[in-house]
Coordinates of C-alpha atoms in Angstrom, one line a residue:
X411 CA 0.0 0.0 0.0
X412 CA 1.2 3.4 -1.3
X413 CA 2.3 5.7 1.7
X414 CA 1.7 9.5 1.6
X415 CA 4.5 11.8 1.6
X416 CA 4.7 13.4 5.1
X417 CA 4.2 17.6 5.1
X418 CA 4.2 20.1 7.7
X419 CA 0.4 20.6 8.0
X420 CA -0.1 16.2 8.7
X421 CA -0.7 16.8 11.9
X422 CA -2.6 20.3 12.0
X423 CA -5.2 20.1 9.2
X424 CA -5.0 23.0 6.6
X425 CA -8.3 23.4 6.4
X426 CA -8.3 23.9 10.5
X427 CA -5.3 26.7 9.8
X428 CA -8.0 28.2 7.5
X429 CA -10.8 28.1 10.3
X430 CA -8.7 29.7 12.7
X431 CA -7.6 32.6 10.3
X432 CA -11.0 33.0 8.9
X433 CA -12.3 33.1 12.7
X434 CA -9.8 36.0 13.6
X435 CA -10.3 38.1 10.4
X436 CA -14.3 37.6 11.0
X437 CA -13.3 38.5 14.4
X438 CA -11.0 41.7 13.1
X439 CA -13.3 42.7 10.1
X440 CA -16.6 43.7 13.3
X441 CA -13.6 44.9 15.4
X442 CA -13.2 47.6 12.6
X443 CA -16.3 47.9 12.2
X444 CA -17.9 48.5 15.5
X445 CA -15.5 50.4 17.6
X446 CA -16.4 53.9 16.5
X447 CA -20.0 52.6 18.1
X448 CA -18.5 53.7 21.9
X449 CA -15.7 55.8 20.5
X450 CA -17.9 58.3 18.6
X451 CA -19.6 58.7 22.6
X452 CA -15.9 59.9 23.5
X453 CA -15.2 62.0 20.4
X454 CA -18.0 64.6 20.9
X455 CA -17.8 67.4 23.2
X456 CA -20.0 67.6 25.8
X457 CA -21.6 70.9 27.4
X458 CA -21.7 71.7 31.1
X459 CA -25.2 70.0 31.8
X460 CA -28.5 71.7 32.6
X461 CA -29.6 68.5 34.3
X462 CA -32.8 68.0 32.4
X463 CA -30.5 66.1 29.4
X464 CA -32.4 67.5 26.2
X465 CA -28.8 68.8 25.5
X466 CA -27.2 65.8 24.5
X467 CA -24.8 66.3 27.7
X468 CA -26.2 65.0 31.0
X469 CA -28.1 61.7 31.4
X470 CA -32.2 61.8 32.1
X471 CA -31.3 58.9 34.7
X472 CA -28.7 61.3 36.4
X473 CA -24.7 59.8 36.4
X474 CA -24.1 56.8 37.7
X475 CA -20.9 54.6 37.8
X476 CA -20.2 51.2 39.2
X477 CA -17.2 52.6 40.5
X478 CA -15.1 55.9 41.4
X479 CA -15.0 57.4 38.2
X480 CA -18.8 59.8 37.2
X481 CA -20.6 59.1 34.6
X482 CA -19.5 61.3 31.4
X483 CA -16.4 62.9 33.2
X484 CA -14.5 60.8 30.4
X485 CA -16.5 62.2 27.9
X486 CA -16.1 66.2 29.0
X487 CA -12.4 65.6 29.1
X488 CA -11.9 63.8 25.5
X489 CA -14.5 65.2 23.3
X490 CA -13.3 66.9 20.3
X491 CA -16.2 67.7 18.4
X492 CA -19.2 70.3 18.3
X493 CA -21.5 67.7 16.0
X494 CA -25.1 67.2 17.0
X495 CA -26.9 63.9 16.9
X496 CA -27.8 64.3 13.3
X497 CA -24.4 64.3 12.7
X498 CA -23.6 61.2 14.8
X499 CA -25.8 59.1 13.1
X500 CA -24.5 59.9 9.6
X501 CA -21.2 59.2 11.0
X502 CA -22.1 55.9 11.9
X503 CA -24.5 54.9 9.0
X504 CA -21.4 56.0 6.7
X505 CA -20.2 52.3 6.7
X506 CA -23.2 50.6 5.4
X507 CA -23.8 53.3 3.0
X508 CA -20.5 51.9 1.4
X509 CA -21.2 48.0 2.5
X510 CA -24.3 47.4 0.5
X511 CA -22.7 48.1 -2.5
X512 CA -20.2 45.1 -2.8
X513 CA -22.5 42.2 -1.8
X514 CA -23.3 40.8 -5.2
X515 CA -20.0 41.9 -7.0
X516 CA -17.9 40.4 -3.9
X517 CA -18.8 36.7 -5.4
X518 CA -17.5 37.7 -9.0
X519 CA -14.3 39.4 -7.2
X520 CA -13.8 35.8 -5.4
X521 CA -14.2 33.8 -8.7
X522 CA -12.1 36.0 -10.9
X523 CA -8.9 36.6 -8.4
X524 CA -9.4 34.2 -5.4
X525 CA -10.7 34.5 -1.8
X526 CA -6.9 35.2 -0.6
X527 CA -6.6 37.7 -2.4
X528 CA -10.0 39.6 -2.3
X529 CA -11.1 39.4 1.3
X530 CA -7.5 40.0 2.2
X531 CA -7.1 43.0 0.6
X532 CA -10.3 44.3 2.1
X533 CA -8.9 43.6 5.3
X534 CA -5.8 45.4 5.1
X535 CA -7.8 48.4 3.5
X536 CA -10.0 48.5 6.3
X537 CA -7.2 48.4 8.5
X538 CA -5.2 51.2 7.1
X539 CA -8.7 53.2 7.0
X540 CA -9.1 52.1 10.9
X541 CA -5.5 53.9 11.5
X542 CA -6.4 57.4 9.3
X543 CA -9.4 57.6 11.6
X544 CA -8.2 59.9 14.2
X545 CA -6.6 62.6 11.0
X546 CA -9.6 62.3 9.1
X547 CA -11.7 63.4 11.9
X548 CA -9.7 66.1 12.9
X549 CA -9.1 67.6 9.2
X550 CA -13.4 67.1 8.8
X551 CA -16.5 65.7 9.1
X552 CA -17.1 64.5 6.2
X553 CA -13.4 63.1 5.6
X554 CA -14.5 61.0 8.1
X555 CA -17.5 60.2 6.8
X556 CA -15.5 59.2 3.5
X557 CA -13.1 56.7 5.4
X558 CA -16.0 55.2 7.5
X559 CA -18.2 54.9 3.8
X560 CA -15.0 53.1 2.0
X561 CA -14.2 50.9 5.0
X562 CA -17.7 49.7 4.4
X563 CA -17.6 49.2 0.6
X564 CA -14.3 47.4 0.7
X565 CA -15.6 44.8 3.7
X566 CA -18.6 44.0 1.4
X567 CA -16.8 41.4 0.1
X568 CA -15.6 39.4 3.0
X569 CA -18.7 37.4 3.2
X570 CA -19.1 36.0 -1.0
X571 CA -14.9 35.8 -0.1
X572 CA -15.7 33.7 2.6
X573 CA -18.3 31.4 1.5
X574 CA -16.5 31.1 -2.3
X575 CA -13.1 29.7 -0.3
X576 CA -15.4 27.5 1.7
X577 CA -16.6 26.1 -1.2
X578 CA -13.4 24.6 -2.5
X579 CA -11.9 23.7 1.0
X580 CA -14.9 22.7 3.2
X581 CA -15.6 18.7 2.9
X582 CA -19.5 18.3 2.8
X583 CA -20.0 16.0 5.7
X584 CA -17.8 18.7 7.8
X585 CA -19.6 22.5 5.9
X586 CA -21.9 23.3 8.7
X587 CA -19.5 22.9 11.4
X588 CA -16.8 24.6 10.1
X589 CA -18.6 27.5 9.0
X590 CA -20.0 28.0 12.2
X591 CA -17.1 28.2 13.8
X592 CA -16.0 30.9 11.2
X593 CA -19.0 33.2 11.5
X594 CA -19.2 33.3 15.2
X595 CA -16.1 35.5 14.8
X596 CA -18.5 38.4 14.3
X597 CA -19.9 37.9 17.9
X598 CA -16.8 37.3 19.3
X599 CA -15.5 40.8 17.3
X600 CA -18.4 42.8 18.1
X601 CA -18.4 42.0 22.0
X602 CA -14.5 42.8 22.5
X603 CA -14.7 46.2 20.1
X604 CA -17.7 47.5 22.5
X605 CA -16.3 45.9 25.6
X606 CA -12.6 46.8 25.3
X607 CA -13.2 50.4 23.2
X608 CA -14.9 51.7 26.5
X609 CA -11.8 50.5 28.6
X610 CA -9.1 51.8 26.2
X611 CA -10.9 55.3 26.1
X612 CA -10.9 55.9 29.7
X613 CA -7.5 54.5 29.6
X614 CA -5.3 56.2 26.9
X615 CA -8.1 58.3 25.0
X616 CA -10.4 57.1 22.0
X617 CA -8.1 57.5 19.5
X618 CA -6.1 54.7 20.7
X619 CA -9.1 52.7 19.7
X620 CA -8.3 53.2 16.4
X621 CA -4.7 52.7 16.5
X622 CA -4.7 49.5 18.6
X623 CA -7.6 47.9 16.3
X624 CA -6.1 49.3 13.4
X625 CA -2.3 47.2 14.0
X626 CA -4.3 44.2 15.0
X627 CA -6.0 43.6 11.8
X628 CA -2.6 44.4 9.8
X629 CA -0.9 41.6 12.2
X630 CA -3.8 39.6 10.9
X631 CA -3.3 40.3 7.5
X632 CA 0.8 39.4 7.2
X633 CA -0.5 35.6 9.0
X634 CA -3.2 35.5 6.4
X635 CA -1.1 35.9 3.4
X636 CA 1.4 33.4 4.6
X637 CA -0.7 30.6 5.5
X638 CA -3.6 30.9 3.9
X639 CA -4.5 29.6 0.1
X640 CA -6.9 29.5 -2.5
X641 CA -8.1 25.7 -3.0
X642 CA -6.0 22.5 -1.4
X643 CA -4.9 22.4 -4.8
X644 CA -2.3 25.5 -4.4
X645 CA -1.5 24.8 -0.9
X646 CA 2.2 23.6 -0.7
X647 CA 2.0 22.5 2.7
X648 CA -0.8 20.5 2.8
X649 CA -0.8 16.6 3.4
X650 CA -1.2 14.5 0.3
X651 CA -4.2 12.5 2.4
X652 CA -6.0 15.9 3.1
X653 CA -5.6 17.3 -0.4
X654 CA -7.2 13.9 -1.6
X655 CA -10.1 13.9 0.8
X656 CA -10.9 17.2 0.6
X657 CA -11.1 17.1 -3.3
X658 CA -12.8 14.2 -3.5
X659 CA -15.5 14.5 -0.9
X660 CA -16.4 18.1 -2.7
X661 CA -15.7 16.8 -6.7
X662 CA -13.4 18.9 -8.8
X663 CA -15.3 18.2 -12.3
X664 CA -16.5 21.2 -14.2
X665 CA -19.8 21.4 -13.8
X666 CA -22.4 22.7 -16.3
X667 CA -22.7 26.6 -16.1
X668 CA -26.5 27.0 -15.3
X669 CA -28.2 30.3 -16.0
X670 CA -29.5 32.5 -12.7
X671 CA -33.2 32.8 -12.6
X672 CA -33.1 36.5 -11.9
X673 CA -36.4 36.7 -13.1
X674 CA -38.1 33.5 -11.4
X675 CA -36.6 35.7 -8.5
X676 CA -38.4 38.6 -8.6
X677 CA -41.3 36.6 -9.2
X678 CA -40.6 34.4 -6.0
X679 CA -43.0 34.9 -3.0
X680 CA -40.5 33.1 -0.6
X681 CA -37.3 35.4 -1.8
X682 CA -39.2 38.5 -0.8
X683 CA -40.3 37.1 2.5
X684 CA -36.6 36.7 3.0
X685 CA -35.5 39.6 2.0
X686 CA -38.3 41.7 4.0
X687 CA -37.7 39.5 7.2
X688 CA -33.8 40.0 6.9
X689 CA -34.5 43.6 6.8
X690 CA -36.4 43.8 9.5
X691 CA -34.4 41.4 11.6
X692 CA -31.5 43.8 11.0
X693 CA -33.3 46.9 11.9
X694 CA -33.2 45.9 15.3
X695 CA -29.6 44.3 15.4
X696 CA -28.2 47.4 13.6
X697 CA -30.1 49.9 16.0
X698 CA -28.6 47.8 19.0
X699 CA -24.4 47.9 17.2
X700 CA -24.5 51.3 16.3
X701 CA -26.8 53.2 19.0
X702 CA -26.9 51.7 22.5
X703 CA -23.8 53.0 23.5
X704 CA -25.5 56.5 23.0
X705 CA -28.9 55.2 24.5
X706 CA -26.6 53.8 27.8
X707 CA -24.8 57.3 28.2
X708 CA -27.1 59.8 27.3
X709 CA -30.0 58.1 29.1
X710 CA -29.2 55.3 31.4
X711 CA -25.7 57.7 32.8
X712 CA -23.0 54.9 32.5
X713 CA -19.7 56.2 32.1
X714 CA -17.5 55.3 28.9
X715 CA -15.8 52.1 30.3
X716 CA -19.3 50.9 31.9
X717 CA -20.8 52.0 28.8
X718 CA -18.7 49.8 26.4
X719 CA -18.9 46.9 28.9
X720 CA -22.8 46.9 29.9
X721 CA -23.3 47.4 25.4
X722 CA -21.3 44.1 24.5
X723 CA -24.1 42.2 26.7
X724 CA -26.2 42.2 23.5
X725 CA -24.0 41.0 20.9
X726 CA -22.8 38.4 23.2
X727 CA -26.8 37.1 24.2
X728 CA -27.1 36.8 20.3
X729 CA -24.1 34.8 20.0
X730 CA -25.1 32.4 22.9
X731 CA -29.0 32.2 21.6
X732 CA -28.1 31.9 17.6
X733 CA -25.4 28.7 18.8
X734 CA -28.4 27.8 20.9
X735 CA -31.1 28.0 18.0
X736 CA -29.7 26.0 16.0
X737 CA -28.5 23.5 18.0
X738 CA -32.4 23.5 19.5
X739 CA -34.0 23.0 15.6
X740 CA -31.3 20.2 15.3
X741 CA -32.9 18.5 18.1
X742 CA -36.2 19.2 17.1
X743 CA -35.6 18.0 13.6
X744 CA -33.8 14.7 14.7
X745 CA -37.0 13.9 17.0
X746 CA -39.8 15.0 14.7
X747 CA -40.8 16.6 16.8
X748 CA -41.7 19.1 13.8
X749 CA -40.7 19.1 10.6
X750 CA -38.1 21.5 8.7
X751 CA -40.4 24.4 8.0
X752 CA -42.4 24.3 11.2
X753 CA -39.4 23.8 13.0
X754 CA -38.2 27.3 11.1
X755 CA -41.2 29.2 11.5
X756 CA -41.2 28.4 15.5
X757 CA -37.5 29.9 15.8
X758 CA -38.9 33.0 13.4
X759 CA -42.0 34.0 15.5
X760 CA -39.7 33.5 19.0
X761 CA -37.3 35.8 16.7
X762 CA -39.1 38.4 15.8
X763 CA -41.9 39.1 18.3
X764 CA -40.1 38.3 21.9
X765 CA -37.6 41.3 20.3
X766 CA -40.3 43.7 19.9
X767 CA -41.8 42.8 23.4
X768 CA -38.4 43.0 24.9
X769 CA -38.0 46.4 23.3
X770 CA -40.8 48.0 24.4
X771 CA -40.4 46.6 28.0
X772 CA -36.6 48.5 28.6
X773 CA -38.6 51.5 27.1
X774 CA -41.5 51.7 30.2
X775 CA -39.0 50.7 33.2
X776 CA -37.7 54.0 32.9
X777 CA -34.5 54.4 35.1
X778 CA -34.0 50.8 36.7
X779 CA -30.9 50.4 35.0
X780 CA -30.7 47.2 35.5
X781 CA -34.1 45.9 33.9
X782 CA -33.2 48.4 31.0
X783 CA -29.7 46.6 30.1
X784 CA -31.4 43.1 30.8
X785 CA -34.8 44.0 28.6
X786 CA -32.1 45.1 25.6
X787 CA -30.0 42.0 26.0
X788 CA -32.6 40.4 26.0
X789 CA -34.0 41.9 22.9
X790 CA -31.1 41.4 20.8
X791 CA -30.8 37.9 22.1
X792 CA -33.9 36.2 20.9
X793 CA -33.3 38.7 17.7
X794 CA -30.7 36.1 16.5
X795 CA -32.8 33.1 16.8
X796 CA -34.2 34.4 13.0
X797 CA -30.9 33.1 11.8
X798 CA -31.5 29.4 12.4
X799 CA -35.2 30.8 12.0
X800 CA -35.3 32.1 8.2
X801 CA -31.7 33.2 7.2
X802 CA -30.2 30.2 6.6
X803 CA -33.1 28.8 3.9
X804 CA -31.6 30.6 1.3
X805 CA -29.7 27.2 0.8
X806 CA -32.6 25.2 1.1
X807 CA -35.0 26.9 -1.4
X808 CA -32.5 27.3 -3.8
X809 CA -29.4 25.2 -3.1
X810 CA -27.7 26.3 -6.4
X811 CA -28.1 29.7 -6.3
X812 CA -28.3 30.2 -2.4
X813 CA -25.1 32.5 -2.1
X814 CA -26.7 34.7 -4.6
X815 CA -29.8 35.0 -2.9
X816 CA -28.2 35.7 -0.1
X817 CA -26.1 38.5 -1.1
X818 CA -29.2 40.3 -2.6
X819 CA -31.1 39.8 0.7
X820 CA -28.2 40.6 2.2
X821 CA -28.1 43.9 0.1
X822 CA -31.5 45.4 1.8
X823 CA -30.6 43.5 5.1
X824 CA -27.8 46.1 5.1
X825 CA -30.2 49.3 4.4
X826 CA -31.4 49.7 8.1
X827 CA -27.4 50.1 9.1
X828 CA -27.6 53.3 7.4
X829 CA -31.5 54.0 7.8
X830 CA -31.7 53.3 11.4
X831 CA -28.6 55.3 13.3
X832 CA -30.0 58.7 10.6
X833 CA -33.6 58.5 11.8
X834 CA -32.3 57.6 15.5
X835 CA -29.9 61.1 15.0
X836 CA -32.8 63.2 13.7
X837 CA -35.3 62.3 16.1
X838 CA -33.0 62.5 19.2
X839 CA -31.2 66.1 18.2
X840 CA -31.3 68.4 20.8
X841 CA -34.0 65.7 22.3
X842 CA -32.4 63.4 24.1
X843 CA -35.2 62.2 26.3
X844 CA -36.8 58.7 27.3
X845 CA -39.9 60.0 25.4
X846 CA -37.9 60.0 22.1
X847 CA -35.8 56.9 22.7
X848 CA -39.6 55.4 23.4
X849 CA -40.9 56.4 20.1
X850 CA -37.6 54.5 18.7
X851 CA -38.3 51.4 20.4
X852 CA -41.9 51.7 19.5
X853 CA -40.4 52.0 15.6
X854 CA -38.3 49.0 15.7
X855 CA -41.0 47.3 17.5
X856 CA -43.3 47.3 14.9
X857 CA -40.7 46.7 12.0
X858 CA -39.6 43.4 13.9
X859 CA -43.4 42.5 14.1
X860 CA -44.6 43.0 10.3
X861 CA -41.0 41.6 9.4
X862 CA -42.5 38.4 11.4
X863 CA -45.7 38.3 10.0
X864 CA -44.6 38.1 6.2
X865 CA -42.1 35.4 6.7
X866 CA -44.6 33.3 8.6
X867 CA -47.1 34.0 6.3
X868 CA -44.7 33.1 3.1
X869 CA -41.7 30.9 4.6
X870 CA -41.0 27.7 2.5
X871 CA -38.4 25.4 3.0
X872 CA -38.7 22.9 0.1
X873 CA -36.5 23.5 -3.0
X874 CA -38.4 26.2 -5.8
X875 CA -39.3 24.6 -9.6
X876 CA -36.9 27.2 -10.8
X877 CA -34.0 25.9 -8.8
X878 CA -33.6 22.7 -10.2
X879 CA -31.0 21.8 -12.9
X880 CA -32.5 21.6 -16.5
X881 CA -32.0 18.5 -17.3
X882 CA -31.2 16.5 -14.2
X883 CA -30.1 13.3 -16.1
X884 CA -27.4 15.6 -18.5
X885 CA -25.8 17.5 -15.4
X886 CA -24.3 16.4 -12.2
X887 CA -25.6 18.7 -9.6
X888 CA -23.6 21.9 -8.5
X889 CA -24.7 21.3 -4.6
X890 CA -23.5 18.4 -2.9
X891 CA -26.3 17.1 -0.6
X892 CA -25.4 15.1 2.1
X893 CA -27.3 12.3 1.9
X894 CA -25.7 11.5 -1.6
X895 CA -22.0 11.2 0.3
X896 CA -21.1 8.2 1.3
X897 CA -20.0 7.9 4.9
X898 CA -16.1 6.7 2.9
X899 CA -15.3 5.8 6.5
X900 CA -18.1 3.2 7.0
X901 CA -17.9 2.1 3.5
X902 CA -13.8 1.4 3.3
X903 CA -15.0 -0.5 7.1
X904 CA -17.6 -2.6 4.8
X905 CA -15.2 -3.4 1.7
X906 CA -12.6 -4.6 3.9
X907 CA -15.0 -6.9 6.0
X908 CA -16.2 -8.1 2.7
X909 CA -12.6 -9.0 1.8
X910 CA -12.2 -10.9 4.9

């Protein structure tokens, strides 16, 4: 029997390298993204107070700090800037004014020059952006705004990037898992930029933020280009046995090109129940990334360390209840308990409505600061259980063409990160007061609600006429399911107790 050459990644799997570096440039790419979320609280200077809070400078709920230092004494001694909450909120929509523009181009990028290549390059643009942060806001406002709006147009294409590589180096029987792992570097980026900017601020001055963030990601980016590759095919360090299996389990035949539907889309009931539910799931996450930092200073009185900590609560209880979620419809699935589509459209309502009611709820208990910050965790917690709710059936309606139908509901699932933080700004502007922040959580509220109503009303989960191949007896499929791969394992077990 022929043994395999021994290489240098035999005993550490080069697809696991690949999992680990697309975990930390997730992880770095919502770093970048979310930091200015607690700095911007820092950046803008902050009048004496009048103690009734509709200036923008002194909390309704009065200062309040866990410990020695006051509530906003870190923001009086930092801020730089005379911009009112209008402004704010264009600052931080500026990013996904830029982000929705890459979603469906990003895939074409990937195919044409490689994932290495693509959604590095964005990174280390985004990180270069991240360090002219501080100067651009200094020279002007809307030089700022210009950095924040590229930074978002060039990170468009991490996510076709990252699916396209996963499609040459992730093994069927293995997909879900390692993906998974891979996308839960958003959380994981998302909790340490709000939890760590507030602590850096206090510490050294917010545009440290920046700086340190900024060096992280370009660390990142010198590991990414040295150890990470295209397809198994181009790696020169990977094991014989790993390049076999991997190429083999996926298939490296050309398959017949088969033409997109884009009108059978438009026509498609269940693609605009998707794409109105992921816009309306993503109101309410985006309003809770880009504007509870503000809510938690300018209303609930936490100070800019407390602030940052007490605002990663929420993208951490979406981490914990999206892992949860799915592992829940797994279970229920396995049992039949329910089938597929029920099991889906139980995870969408618990999704979309608990979020709303949670929403309202930290809106009437007023000043109890801590039923506020539990109510929004809360909020945003059961918000992600519409992932293993509705955004993952993109792949089951449509198996050949679900990355594209995700990038184009992930185009208007991006709209409320620019829509959300400029109505948020205009209503709150020279009226910061719980009445206004009430009327917010009554808008997002109702967005979450109709958002749930369609996709019950329209959610399928079975596989669309137009998604099927031509001529299925012509064409091997483009999708590998995973009841048509052989457990290789069980069956070399079988062929050699046949033999004996």
């Amino acid at each position: 029997m022929a043994k395999f050459k021994k290489k240098p990644c035999e005993w550490l799997p080069a697809r696991y390298v690949l999992t680990a570096m697309f975990f930390l440039g997730m992880m770095n790419a919502y770093i970048l993204r979310s930091n200015i979320s607690v700095a911007i609280v820092a950046m803008i200077r902050t009048a004496e107070a009048d103690g009734n809070g509709t200036d923008g400078s002194t909390s309704i709920c009065g200062e309040f700090s866990f410990g020695s230092t006051p509530a906003n004494k870190t923001m009086q001694n930092q801020g730089e800037f005379d911009w009112d909450e209008t402004q704010k909120g264009r600052i931080l929509s500026a990013f996904f004014y830029g982000y929705v523009f890459m979603q469906v181009p990003g895939g074409y990028l990937e195919t044409k020059f490689g994932g290495k290549k693509v959604y590095g390059i964005s990174m280390l643009i985004g990180a270069i952006l991240t360090l002219l942060t501080p100067v651009a806001a200094r020279v002007d406002f809307w030089f700022l705004f210009f950095v924040r709006f590229f930074m978002g147009f060039f990170q468009g294409v991490i996510f076709p990037a990252h699916h396209g590589m996963w499609g040459k180096w992730a093994p069927p029987l293995e997909r879900s898992r390692l993906l998974s792992i891979t996308c839960t570097g958003t959380n994981v980026g998302t909790v340490i930029a709000l939890a760590l900017s507030g602590y850096i601020i206090d510490q050294i001055g917010w545009p440290w933020v920046f700086y340190i963030t900024g060096i992280v990601a370009l660390v990142w980016f010198v590991a990414w280009m040295l150890l990470v590759h295209d397809s198994p095919a181009e790696h020169p360090r990977i094991s014989e046995e790993e390049r076999e299996y991997i190429e083999s389990s996926i298939g490296t035949n050309v398959q017949e090109d088969i033409p997109v539907p884009w009108l059978e889309f438009a026509k498609s009931r269940v693609v605009w129940c998707l794409l109105i539910g992921h816009f309306c799931n993503n109101w309410g996450n985006y309003t809770m990334l880009t504007n509870l930092p503000n809510y938690m200073a300018t209303i609930l009185g936490f100070n800019i360390a407390e602030n940052g900590l007490l605002s990663a609560l929420s993208p951490l209880t979406i981490w914990v209840f999206t892992v949860t979620g799915g592992w829940i419809i797994d279970v229920i699935r396995s049992r039949d308990i329910l089938d597929t589509l029920n099991s889906r459209r139980l995870l969408t309502a618990m999704g979309q409505f608990l979020p709303a009611i949670f929403l309202i709820i930290s809106g009437f208990v007023g000043c109890d600061r801590a039923a506020a910050v539990a109510m929004l965790a809360l909020s945003a917690g059961f918000g992600g259980l519409s992932t293993p709710g509705f955004k993952i059936c993109h792949i089951e309606i449509a198996p050949r063409f679900g990355g594209i139908l995700f990038g184009i509901t992930n185009v208007f699932g991006s709209i409320p990160g620019f829509i959300a933080p400029e109505i948020i700004g205009a209503m709150t502007n020279n009226n910061q007061t719980r009445e206004a922040w009430m009327n917010i959580f009554w808008i997002g509220a109702s967005i979450y609600v109709f958002g749930g109503i369609v996709v019950l009303l329209f959610l399928r989960t079975d596989i669309q006429p137009w998604a099927h191949a031509p001529d299925k007896s012509s064409a091997d499929p483009d999708v590998i399911f995973l009841e048509d791969i052989p457990n290789t394992r069980s069956q070399r077990h079988s062929d050699e107790t046949k033999e004996n």
